[in-house]
Coordinates of C-alpha atoms in Angstrom, one line a residue:
Chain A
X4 CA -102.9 -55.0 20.8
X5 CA -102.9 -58.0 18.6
X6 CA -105.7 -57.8 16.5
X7 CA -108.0 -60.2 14.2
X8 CA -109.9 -58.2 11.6
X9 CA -112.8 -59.5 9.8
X10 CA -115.7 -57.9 7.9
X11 CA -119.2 -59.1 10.3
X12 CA -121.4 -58.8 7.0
X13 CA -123.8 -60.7 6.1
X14 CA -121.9 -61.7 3.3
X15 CA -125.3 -63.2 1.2
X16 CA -124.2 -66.3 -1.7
X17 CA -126.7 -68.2 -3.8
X18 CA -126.5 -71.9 -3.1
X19 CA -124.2 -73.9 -4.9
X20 CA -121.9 -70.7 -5.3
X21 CA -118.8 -70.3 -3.5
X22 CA -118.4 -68.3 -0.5
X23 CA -114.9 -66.6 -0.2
X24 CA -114.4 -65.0 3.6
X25 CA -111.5 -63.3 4.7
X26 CA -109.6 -62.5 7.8
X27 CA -106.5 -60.2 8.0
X28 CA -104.2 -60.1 11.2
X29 CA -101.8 -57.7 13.1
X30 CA -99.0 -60.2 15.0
X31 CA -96.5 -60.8 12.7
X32 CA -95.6 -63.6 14.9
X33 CA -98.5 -65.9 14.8
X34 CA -97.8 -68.8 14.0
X35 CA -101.4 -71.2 13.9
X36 CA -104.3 -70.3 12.0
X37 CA -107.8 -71.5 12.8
X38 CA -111.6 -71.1 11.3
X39 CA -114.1 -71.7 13.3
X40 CA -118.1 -71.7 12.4
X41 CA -120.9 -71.2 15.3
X42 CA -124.3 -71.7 14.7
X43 CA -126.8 -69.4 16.1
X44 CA -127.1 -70.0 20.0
X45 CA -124.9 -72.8 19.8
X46 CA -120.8 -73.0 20.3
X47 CA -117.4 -72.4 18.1
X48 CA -116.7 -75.4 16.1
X49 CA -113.1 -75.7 14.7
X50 CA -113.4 -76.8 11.0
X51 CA -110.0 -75.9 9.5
X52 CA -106.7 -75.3 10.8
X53 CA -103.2 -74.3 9.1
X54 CA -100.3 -73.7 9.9
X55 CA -97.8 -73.2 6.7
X56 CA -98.4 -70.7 3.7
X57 CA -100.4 -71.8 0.9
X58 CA -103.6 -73.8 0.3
X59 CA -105.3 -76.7 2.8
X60 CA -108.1 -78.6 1.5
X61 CA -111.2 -79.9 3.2
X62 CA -113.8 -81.8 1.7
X63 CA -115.3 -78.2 0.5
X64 CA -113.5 -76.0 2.5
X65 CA -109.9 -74.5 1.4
X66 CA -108.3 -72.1 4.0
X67 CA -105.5 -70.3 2.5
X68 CA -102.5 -69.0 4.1
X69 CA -100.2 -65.7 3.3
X70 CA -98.2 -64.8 6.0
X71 CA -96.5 -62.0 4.2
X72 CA -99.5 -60.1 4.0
X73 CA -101.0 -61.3 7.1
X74 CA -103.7 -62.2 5.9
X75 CA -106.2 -65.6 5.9
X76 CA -109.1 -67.1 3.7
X77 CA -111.7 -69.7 4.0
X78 CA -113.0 -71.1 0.6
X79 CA -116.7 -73.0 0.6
X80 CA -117.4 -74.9 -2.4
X81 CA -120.9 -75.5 -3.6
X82 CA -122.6 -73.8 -0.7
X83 CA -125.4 -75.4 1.2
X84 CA -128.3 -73.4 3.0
X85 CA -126.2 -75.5 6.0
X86 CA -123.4 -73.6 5.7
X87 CA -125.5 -70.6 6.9
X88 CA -123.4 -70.0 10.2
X89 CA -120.8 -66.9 11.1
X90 CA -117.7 -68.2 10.4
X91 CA -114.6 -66.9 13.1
X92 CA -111.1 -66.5 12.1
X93 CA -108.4 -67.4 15.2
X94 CA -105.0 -66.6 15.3
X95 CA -102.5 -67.8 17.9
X96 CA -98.1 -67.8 18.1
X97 CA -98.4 -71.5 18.5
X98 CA -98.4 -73.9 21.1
X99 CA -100.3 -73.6 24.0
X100 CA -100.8 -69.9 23.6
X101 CA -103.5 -67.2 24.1
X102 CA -105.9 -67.8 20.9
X103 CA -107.5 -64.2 19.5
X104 CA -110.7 -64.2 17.7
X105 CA -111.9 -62.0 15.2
X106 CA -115.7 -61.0 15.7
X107 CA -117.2 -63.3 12.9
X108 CA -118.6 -62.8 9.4
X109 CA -122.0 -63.9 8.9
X110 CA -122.8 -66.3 6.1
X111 CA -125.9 -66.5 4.9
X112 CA -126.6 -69.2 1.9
X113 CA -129.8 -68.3 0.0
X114 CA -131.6 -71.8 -1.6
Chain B
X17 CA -111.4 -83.9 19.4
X18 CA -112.4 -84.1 23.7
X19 CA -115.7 -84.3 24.3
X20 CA -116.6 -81.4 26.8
X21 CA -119.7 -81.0 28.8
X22 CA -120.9 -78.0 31.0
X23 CA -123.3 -77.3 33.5
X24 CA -125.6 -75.5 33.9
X25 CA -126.8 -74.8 30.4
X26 CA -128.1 -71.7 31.8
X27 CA -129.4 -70.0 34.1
X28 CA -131.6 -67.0 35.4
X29 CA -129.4 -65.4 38.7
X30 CA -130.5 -62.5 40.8
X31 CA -128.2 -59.4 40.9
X32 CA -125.6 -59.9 43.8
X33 CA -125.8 -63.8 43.9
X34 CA -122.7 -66.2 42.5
X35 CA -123.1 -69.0 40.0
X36 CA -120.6 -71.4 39.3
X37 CA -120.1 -73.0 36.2
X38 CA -118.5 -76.2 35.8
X39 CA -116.6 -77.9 32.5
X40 CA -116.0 -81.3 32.4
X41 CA -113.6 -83.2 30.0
X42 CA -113.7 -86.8 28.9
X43 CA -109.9 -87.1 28.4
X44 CA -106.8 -85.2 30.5
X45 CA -105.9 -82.0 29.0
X46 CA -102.7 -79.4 29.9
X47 CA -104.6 -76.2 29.4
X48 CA -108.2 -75.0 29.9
X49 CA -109.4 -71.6 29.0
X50 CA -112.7 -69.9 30.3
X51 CA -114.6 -67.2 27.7
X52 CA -117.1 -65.3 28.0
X53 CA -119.8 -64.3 24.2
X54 CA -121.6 -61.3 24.8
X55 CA -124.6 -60.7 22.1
X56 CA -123.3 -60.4 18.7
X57 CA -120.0 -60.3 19.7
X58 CA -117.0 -62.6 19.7
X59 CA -115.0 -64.7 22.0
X60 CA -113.4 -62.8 24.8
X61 CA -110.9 -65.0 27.0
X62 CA -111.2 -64.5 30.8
X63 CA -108.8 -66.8 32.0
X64 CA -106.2 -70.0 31.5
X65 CA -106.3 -72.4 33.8
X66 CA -103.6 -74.9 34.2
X67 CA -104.1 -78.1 36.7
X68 CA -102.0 -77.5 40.1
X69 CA -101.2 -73.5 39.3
X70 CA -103.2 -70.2 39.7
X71 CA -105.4 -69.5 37.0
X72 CA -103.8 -66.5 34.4
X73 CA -106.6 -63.4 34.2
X74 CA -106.9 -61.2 30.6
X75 CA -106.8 -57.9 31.1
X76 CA -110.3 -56.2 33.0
X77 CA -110.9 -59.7 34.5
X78 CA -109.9 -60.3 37.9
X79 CA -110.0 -63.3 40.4
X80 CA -112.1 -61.5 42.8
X81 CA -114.7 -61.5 40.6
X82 CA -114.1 -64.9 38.2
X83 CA -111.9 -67.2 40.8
X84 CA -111.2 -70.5 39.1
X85 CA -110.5 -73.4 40.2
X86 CA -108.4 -76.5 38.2
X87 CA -108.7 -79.4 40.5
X88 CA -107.4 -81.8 38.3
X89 CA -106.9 -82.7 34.3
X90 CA -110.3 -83.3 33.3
X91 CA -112.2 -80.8 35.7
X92 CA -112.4 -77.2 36.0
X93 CA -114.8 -74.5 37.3
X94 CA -115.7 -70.6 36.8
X95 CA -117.3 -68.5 39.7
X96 CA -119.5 -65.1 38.2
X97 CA -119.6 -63.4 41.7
X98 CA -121.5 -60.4 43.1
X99 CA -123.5 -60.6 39.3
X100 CA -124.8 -57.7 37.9
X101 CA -127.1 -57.5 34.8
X102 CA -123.7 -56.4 32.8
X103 CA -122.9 -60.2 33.4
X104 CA -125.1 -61.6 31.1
X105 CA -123.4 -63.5 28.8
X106 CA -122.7 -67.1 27.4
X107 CA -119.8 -68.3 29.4
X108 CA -117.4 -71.2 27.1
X109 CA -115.1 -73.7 28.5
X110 CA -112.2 -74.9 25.9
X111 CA -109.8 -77.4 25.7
X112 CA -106.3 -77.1 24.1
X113 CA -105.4 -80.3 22.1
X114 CA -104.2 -81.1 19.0
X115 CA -100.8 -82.1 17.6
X116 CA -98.8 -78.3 18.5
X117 CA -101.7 -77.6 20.9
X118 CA -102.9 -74.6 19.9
X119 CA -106.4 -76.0 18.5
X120 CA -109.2 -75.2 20.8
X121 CA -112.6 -77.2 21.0
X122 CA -115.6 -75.4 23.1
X123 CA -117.8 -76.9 25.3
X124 CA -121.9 -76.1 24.9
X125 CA -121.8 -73.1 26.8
X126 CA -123.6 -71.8 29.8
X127 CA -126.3 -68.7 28.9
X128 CA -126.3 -66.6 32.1
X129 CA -129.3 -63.9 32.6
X130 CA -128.8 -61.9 35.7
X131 CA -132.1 -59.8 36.7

């Protein structure tokens, strides 16, 4: 069972701080590495994607990479009460294959 | 990214009664994936649906119960049939683009209610 693992929290920041989330995975093989924030009642919206180890900024979002510890980050600089979303960690071997999602962690930005 | 649409946004069914749900994309796309977002949990994929070939089920989803069809590129559609209340659920059309095709962008949704 290949599985995405990721703590649901709330995980609570003051604004302006940074919010560090963190996804860990099973399948060694993956290859393609997503974040994804949903806002309540609304849909999944792809923010980040990486595919090679090591660091990939975005405006204020860095989404790190270590595939020898399986494991997968999401950086948000200065956060915004905007930010405020649960944030979904994806994992897929690449290509046009089956994409797994981990349940979410919950971000909550207090102003 | 495509620009996907679905319809309905959502609906209120009676138990026993089908609803189809349709996903429409503004550019042709190889691969199309159905989901279903039970409260305050994540994505769970039902199917993969390829133009001009059968759709490919997950495991505990079957066609009896979720047929889908994949008329063309830019078209597909997902049946709920015989609904029971354990069928509520948003249902989420996706697209695979990007450059190695493994990013997926969602369509609004559909929130189904079944009484």
């Amino acid at each position: 069972q290949k599985e995405v693992e990721q703590n649901s929290g709330p995980l609570s920041v003051p604004e302006g701080a940074i919010a560090s989330l963190n996804c860990t995975y099973s399948d060694r093989g993956s290859q393609s590495f997503f974040w994804y924030r949903q806002y309540s009642g609304k849909s999944p919206e792809l923010i980040m994607s990486i595919y090679s180890n090591g660091d990939k900024e975005d405006g204020r979002f860095t989404a790190q990479l270590n595939k020898a510890s399986q494991y997968v980050s999401l950086l948000i600089r200065d956060s915004q009460p905007s930010d405020s979303a649960t944030y979904l960690c994806a994992v897929n071997a690449g290509g046009y294959q089956k994409v797994t999602f981990g349940i979410g962690t919950k971000l909550q930005v207090i102003p | 990214s495509a620009v996907i649409s679905q319809k309905p946004s959502r609906d209120i069914c009676q138990r026993g009664t089908s609803l189809t749900i349709q996903c429409q994309v503004d550019s042709q796309v190889t691969m199309m994936f159905w989901y279903r977002q039970q409260p305050g949990q994540s994505l769970t994929l039902i199917a993969t649906a390829n133009q001009g070939s059968e759709a490919t089920y997950e495991s505990g989803f079957v066609i009896d119960k979720f047929p889908i069809s994949r008329p063309n590129l830019t078209f597909s559609t997902l049946t709920v049939s015989n609904m029971s209340p354990e069928d509520s659920s948003i249902y989420l059309c996706s697209v695979g683009a990007g450059a190695v095709g493994s990013e997926q962008y969602f369509g609004p949704g559909t929130r189904l209610t079944v009484t």
